mmCIF file of C-alpha atoms in Angstrom:
data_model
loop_
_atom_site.group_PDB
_atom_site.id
_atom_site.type_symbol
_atom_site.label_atom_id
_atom_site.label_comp_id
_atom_site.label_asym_id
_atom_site.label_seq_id
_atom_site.Cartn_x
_atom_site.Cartn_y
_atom_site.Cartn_z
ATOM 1 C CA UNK A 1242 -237.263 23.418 33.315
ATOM 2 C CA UNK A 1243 -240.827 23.054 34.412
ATOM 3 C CA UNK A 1244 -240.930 19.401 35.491
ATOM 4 C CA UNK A 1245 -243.159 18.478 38.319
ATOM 5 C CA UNK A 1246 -241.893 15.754 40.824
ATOM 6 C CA UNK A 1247 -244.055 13.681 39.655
ATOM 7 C CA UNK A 1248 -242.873 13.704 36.177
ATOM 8 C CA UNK A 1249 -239.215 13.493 38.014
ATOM 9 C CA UNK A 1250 -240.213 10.606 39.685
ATOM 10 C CA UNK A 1251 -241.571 8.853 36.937
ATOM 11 C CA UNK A 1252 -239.481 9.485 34.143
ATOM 12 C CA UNK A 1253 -235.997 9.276 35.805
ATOM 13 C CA UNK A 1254 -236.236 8.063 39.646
ATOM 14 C CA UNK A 1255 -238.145 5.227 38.591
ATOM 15 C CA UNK A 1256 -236.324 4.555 35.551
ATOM 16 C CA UNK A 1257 -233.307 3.972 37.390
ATOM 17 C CA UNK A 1258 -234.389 2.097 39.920
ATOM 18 C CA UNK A 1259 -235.706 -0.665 37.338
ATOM 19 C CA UNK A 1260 -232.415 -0.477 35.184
ATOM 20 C CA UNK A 1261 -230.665 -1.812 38.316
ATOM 21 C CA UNK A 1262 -228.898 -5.258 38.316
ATOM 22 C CA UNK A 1263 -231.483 -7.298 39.539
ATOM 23 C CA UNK A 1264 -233.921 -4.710 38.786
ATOM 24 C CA UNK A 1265 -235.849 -2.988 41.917
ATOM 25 C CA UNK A 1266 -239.759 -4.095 41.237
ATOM 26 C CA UNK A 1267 -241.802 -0.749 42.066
ATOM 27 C CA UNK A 1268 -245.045 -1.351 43.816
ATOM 28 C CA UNK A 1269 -247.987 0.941 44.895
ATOM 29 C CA UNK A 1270 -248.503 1.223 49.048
ATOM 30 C CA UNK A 1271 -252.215 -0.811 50.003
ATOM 31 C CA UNK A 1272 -253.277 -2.317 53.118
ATOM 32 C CA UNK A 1273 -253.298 -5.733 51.479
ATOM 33 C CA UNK A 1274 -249.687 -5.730 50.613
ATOM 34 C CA UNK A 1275 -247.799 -8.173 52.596
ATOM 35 C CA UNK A 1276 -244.775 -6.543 53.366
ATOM 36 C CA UNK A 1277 -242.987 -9.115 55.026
ATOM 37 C CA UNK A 1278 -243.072 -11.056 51.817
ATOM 38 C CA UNK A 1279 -241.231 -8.026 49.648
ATOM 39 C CA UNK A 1280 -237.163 -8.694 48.429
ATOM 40 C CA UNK A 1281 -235.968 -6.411 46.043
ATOM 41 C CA UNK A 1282 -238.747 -4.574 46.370
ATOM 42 C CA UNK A 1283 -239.752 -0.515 46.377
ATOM 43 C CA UNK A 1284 -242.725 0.786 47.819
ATOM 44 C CA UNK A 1285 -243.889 4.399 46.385
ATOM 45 C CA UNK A 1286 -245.855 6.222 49.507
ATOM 46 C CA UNK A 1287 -244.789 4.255 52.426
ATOM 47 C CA UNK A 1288 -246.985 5.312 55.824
ATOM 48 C CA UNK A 1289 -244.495 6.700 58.442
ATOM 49 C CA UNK A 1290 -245.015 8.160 62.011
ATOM 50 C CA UNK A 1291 -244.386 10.981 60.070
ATOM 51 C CA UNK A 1292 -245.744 11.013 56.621
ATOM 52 C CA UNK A 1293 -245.739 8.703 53.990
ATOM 53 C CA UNK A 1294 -241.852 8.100 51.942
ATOM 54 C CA UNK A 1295 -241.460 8.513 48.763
ATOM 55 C CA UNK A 1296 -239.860 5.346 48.027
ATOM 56 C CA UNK A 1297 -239.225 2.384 50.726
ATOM 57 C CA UNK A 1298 -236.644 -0.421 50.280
ATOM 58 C CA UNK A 1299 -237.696 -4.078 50.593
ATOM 59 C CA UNK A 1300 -235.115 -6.863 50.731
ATOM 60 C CA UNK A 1301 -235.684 -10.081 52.622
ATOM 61 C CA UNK A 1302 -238.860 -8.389 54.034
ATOM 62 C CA UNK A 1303 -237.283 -5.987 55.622
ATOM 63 C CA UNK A 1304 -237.493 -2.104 55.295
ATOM 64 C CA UNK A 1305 -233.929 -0.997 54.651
ATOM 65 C CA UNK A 1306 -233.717 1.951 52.903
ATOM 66 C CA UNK A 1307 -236.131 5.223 52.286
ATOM 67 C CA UNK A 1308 -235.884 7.507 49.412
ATOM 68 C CA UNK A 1309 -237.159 10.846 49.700
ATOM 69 C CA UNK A 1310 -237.441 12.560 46.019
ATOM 70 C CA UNK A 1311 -237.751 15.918 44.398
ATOM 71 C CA UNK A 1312 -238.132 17.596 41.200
ATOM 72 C CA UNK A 1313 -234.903 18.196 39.072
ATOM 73 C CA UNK A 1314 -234.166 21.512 39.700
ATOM 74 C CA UNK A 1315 -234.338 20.734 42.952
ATOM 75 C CA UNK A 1316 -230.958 20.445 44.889
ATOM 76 C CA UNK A 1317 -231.170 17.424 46.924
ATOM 77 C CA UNK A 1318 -228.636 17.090 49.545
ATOM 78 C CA UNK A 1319 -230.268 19.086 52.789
ATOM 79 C CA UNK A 1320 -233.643 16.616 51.579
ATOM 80 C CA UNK A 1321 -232.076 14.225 53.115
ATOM 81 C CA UNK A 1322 -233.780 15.784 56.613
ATOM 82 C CA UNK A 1323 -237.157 14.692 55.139
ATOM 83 C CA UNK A 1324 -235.736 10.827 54.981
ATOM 84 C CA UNK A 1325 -234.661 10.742 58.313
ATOM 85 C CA UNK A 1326 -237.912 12.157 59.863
ATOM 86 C CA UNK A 1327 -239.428 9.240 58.085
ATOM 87 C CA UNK A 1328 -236.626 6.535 59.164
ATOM 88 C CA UNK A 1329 -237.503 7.988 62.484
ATOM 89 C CA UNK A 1330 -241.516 7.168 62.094
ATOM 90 C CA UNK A 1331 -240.916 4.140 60.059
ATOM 91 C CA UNK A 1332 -243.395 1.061 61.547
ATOM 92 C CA UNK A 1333 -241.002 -1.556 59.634
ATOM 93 C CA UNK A 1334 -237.951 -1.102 60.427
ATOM 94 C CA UNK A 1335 -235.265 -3.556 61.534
ATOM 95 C CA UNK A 1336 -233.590 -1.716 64.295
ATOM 96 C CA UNK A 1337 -233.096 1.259 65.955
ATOM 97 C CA UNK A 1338 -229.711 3.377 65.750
ATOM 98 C CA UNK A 1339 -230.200 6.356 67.898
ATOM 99 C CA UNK A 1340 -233.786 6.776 67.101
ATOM 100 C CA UNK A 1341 -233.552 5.816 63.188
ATOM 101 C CA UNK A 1342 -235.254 2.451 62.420
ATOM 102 C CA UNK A 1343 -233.905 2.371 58.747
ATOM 103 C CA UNK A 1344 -230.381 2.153 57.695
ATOM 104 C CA UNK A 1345 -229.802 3.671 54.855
ATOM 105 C CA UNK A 1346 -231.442 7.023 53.381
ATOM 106 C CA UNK A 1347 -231.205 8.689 49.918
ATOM 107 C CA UNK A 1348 -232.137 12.250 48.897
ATOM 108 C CA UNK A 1349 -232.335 12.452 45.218
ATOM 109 C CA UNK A 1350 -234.099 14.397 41.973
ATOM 110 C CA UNK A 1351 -233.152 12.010 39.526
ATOM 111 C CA UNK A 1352 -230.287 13.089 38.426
ATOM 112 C CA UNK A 1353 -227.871 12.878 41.513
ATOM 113 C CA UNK A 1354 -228.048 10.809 44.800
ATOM 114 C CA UNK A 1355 -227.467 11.531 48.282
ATOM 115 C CA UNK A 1356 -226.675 8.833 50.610
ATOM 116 C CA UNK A 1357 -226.499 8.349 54.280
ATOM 117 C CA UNK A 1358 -225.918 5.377 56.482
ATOM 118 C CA UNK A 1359 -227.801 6.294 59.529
ATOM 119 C CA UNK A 1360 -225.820 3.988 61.717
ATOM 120 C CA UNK A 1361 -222.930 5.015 61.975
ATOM 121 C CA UNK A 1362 -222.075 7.516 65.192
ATOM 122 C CA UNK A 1363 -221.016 10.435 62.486
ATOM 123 C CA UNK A 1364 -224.012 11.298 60.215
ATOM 124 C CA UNK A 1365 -221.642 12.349 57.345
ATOM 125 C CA UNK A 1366 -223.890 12.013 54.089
ATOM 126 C CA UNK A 1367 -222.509 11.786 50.355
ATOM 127 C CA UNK A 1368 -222.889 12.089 47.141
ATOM 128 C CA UNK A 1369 -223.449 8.640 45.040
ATOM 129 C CA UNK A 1370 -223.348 7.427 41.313
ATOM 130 C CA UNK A 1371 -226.399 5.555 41.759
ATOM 131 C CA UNK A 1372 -228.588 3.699 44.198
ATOM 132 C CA UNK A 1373 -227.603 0.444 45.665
ATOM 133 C CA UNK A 1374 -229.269 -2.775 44.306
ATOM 134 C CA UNK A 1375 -231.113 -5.157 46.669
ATOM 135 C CA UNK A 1376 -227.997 -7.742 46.883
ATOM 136 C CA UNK A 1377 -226.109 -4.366 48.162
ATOM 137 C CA UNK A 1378 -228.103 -3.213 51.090
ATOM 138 C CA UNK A 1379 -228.255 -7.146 52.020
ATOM 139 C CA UNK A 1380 -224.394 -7.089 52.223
ATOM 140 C CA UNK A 1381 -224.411 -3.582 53.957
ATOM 141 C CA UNK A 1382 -226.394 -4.324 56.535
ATOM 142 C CA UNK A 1383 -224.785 -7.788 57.543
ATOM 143 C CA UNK A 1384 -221.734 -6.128 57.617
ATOM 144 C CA UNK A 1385 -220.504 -5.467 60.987
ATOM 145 C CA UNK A 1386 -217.181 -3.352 61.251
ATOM 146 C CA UNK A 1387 -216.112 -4.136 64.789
ATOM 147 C CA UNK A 1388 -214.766 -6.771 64.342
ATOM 148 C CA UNK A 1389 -212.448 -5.376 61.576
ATOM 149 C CA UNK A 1390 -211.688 -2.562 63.711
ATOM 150 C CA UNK A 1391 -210.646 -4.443 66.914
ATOM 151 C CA UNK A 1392 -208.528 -6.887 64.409
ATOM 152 C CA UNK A 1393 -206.669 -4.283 62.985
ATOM 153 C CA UNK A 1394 -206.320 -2.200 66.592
ATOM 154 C CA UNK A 1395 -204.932 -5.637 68.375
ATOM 155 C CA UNK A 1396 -202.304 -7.234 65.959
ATOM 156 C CA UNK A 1397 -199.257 -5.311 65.536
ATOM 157 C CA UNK A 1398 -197.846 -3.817 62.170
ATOM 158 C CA UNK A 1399 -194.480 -5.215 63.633
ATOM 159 C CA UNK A 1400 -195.900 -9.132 61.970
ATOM 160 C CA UNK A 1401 -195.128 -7.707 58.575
ATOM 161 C CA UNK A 1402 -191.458 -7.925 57.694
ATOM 162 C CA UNK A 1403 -189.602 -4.933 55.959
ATOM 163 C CA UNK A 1404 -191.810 -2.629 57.600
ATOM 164 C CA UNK A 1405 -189.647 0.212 58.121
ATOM 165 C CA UNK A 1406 -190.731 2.850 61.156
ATOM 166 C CA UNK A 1407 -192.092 5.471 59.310
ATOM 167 C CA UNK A 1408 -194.109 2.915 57.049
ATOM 168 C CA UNK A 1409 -195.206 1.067 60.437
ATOM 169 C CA UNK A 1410 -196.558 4.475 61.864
ATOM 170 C CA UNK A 1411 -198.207 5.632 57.949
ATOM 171 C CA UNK A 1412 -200.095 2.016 58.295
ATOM 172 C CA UNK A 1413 -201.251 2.793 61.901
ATOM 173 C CA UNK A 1414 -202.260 6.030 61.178
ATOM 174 C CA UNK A 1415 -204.413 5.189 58.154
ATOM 175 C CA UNK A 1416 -205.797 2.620 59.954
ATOM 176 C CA UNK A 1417 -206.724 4.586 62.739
ATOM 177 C CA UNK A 1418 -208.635 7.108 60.417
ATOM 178 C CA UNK A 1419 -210.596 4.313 58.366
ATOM 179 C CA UNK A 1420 -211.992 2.740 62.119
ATOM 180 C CA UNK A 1421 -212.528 7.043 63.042
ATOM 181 C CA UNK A 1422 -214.700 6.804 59.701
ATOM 182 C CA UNK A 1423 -212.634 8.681 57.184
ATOM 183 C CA UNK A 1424 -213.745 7.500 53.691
ATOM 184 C CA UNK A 1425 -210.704 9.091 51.857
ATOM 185 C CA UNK A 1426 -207.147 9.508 52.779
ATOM 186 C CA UNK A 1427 -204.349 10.663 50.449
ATOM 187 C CA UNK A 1428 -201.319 9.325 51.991
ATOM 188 C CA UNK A 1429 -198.109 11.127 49.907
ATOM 189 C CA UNK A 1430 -194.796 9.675 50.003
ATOM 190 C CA UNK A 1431 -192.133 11.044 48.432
ATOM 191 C CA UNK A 1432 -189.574 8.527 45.922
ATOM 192 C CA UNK A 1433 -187.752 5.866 46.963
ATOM 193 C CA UNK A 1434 -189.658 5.511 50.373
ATOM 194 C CA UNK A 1435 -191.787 2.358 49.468
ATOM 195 C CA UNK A 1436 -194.779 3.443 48.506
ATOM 196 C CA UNK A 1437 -195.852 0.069 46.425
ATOM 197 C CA UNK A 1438 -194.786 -2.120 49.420
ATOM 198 C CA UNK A 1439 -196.625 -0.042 52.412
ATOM 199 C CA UNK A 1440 -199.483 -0.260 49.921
ATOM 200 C CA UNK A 1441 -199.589 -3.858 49.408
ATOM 201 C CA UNK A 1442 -198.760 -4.447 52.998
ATOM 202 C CA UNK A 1443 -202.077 -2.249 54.008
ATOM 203 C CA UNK A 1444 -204.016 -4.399 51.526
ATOM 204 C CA UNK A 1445 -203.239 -7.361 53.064
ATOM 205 C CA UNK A 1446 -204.064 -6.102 56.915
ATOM 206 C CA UNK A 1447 -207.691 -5.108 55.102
ATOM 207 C CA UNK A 1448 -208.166 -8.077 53.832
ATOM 208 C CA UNK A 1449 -206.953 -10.132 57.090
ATOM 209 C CA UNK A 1450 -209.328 -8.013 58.968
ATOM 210 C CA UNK A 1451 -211.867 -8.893 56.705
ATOM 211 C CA UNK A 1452 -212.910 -4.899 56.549
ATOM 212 C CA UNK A 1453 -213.089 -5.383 53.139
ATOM 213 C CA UNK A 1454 -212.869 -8.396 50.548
ATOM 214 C CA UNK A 1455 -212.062 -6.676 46.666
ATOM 215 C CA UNK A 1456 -209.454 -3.991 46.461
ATOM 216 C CA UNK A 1457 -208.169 -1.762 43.103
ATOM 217 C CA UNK A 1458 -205.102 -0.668 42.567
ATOM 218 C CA UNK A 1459 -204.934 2.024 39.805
ATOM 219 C CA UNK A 1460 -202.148 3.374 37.905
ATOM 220 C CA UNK A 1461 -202.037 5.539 35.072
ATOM 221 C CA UNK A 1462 -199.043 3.429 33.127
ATOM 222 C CA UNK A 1463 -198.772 -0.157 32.237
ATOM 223 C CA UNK A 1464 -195.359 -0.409 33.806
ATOM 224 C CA UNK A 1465 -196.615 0.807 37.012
ATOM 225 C CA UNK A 1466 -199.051 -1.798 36.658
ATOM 226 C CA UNK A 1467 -196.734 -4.419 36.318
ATOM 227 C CA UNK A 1468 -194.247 -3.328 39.109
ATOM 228 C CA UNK A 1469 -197.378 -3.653 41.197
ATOM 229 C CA UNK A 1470 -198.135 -6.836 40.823
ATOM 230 C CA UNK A 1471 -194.598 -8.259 40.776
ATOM 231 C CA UNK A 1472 -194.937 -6.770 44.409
ATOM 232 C CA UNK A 1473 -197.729 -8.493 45.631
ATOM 233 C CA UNK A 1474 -196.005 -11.905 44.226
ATOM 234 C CA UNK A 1475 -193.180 -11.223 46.113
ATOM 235 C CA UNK A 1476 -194.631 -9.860 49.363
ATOM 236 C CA UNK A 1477 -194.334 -12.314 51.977
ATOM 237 C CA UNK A 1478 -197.000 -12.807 55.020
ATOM 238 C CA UNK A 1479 -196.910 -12.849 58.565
ATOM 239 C CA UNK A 1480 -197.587 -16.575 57.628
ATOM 240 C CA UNK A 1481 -194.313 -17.221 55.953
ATOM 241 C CA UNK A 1482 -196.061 -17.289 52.658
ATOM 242 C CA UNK A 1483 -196.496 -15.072 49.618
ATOM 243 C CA UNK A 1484 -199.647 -12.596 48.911
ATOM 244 C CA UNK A 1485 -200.739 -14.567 46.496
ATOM 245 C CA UNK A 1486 -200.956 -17.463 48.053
ATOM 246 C CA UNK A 1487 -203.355 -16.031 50.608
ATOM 247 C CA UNK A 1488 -205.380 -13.931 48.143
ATOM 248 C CA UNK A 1489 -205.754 -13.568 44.114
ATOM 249 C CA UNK A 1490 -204.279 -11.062 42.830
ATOM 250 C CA UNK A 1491 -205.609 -10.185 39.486
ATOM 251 C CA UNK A 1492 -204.340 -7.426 36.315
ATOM 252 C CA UNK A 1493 -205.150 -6.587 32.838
ATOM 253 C CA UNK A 1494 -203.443 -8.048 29.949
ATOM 254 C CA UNK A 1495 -199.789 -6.919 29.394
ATOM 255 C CA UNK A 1496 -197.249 -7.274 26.547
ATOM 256 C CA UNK A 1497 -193.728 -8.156 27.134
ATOM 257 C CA UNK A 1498 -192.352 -4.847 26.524
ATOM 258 C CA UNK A 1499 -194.816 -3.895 29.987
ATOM 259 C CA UNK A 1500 -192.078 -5.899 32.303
ATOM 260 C CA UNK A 1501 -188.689 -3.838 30.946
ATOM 261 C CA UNK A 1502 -185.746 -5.875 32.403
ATOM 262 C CA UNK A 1503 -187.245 -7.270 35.684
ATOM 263 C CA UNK A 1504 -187.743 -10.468 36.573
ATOM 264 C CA UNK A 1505 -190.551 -12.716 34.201
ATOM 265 C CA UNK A 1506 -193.540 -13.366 36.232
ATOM 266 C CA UNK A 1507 -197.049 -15.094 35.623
ATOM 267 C CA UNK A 1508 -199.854 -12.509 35.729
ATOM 268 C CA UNK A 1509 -203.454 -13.828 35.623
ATOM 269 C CA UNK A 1510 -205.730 -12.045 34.060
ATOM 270 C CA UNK A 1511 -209.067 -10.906 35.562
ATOM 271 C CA UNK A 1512 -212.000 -13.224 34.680
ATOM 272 C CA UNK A 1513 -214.863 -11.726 32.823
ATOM 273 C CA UNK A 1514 -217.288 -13.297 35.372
ATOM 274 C CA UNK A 1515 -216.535 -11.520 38.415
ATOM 275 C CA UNK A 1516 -216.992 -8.297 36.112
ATOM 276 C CA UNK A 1517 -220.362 -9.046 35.436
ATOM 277 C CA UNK A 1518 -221.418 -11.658 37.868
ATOM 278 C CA UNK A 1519 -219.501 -10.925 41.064
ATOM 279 C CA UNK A 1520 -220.424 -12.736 43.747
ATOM 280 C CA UNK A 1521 -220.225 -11.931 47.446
ATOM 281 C CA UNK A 1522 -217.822 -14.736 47.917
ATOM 282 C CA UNK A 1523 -215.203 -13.279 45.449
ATOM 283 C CA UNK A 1524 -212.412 -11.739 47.385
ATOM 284 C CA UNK A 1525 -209.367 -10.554 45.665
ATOM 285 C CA UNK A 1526 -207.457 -7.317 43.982
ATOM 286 C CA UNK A 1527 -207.211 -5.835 40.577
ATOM 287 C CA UNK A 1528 -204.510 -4.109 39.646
ATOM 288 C CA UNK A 1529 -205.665 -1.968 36.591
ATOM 289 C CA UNK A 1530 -204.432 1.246 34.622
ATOM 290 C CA UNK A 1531 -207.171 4.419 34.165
ATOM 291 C CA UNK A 1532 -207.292 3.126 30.720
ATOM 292 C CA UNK A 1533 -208.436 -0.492 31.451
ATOM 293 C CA UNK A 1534 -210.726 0.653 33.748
ATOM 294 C CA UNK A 1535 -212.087 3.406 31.347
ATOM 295 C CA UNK A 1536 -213.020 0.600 29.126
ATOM 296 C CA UNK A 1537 -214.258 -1.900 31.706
ATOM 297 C CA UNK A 1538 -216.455 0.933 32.651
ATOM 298 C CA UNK A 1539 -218.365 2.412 29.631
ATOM 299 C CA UNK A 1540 -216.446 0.879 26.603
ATOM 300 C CA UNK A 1541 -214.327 1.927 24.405
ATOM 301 C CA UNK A 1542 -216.740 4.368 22.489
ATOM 302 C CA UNK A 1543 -217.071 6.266 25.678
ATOM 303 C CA UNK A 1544 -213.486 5.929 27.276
ATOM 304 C CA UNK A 1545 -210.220 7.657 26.497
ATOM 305 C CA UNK A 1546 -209.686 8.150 22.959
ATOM 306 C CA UNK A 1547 -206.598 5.951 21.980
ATOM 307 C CA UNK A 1548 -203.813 5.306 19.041
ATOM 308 C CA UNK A 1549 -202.758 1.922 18.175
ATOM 309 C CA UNK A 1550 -199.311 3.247 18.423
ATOM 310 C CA UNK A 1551 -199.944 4.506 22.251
ATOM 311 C CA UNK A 1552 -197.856 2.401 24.461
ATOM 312 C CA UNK A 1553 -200.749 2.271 27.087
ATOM 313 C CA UNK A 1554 -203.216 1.691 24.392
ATOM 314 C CA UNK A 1555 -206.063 -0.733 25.876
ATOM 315 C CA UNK A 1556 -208.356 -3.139 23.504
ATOM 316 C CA UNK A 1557 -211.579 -3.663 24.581
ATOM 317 C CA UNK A 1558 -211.866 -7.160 25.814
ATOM 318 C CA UNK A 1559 -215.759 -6.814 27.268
ATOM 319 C CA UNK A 1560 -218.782 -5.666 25.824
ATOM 320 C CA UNK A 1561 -220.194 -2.266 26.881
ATOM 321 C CA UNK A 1562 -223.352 -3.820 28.284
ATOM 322 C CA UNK A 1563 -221.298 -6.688 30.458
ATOM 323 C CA UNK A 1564 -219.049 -3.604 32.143
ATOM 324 C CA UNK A 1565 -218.070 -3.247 35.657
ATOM 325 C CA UNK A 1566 -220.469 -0.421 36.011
ATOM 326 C CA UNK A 1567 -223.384 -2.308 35.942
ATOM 327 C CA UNK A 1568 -222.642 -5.205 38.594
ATOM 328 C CA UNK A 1569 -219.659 -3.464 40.826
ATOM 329 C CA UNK A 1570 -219.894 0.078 40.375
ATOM 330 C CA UNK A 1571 -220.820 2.965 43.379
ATOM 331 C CA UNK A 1572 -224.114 1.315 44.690
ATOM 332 C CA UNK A 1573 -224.420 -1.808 41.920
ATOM 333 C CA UNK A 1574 -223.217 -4.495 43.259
ATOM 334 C CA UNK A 1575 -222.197 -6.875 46.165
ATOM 335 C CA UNK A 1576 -220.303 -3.992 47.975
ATOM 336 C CA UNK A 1577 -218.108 -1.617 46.139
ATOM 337 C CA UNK A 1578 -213.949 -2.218 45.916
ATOM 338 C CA UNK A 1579 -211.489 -0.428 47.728
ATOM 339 C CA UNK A 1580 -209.406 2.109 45.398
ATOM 340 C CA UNK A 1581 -206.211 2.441 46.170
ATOM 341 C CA UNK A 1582 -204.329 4.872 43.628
ATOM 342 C CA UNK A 1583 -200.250 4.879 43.276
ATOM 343 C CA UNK A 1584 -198.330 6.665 43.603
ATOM 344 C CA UNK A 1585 -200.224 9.656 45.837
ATOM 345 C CA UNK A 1586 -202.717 6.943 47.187
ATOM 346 C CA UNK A 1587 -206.308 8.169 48.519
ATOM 347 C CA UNK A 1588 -207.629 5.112 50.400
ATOM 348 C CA UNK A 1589 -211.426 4.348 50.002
ATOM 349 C CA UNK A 1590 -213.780 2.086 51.132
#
């Protein structure tokens, strides 16, 4: 392929920057440009200590992200140096975190995204669906961890009835890699041993800490899904109440036959709205199967092929364009859910 950068930047950086959710409003660097009046804003050839960025990030008037771009064929993940030589010689920026004045740095060539949060003590970067929107970054950077960390490290697992030992000293140890900065965990338990409960229980100390506010639980059957949420109606608190009393606690749609013989319970379906208008207020848990979310994703032209007669067959209840891709996806919207998967569950936040 013989596109130039420039031709990169223009005909795919750009274009997904302004198919973003508010849309980021791309702007030529001048002398005249009033910086501190920029939100949701990106700036191509930002002056640096160091050399101009690519791209810089604009929300609320502050600088807080820099994209550094290549050509397509170019791989972008060790361009991420070039980003943090220019968060290092950024003039705007609204801190410093051991010599980096911007928070959050992306490598890209269009076609995949490399991300690093240049705060945090472990420079670990990653590889991301797409960039974050302005309302993103603006929730990132508020966001202060410690005091989710020093909740979770100073009140006892012991508050949570039915705990069993081993469960007590699974939660601790999970915890104790999500405050060391782990992003994914698989935690494997073998049958019988709780695995739904110690789930639910671990949601709840996430949410209590307030490390994070929307959590999904993903199955692969809808009796799974079901089980799931009977559990989180029947776990009871450290306050004497139950889950869902505390927090919503949300599902797909389910037909009797998804229940088998257990006890009837009320289910309440997710609400269209905080698919495609969350808002950084909404805190609460989905409890979905891979087909639901297949559809809730990209529709059902692009999802799993089904049969009507297919007992976990899903209809599509939103449109393609109103999906959770577009507001809550990796880097779309107000923050980005917690997944936790049953019954081998990788935790990530």
């Amino acid at each position: 392929m013989t596109e130039s950068e420039w031709q990169t930047r223009k005909q795919r950086i750009d274009a997904r920057l302004r198919s973003m959710n508010p849309p980021w409003q791309i702007v030529r660097y001048g002398d005249d440009l009033d910086l501190a009046a920029l939100d949701c804003h990106t700036v191509e050839e930002l002056p640096t200590a160091t050399g101009p960025a690519d791209y810089g990030l604009f929300v609320g008037g502050k600088l807080l992200g820099i994209i550094e771009a290549k050509k397509v064929t170019v791989n972008p993940q060790n361009v991420l140096e070039q980003a943090k030589r220019y968060a290092e010689g950024a003039f705007q920026g609204p801190g410093n975190w051991n010599g980096y004045r911007v928070p959050f740095l992306y490598a890209t060539n269009g076609e995949i995204i490399w991300h690093l949060d240049a705060r945090q003590q472990r420079h670990v970067s990653r590889p991301i669906s797409n960039f974050h929107t302005a309302p993103a970054l603006e929730a990132l950077f508020a966001f202060d961890q410690k005091p989710a960390h020093a909740w979770l490290l100073d009140t006892p697992t012991e508050l949570i009835i039915r705990l069993r030992d081993y469960q007590r000293r699974c939660t601790v140890a999970t915890e104790g890699a999500i405050i060391g900065g782990r992003r994914e965990l698989l935690v494997a338990m073998a049958t019988g041993t709780g695995k739904t409960f110690l789930t639910v229980a671990q949601i709840y100390r996430l949410l209590e800490s307030q490390f994070a506010r929307r959590f999904l639980f993903l199955v692969d059957r809808k009796a799974l899904a079901a089980q799931a949420v009977r559990e989180f109606n029947a776990f009871t608190t450290p306050h004497n109440q139950k889950f869902t009393q505390e927090y919503e606690v949300y599902s797909q749609r389910f037909q009797k036959e998804d229940f088998g013989n257990d006890d009837p319970f009320d289910p309440k379906v997710l609400p269209n709205e905080y698919l495609t208008a969350p808002k950084s207020s909404h805190t609460f848990v989905y409890v979905s199967t891979i087909q639901r979310m297949a559809r809730n994703l990209f529709g059902a032209e692009d999802s799993f092929p089904q049969m009507r007669g297919d007992a976990e067959y899903e209809e599509t209840l939103t449109r393609p364009s109103d999906t959770l891709s577009h507001p809550m996806g990796e880097g779309r919207g107000e923050g980005s859910p917690v997944v936790l998967r049953s019954p081998l569950s990788p935790l990530r936040s």
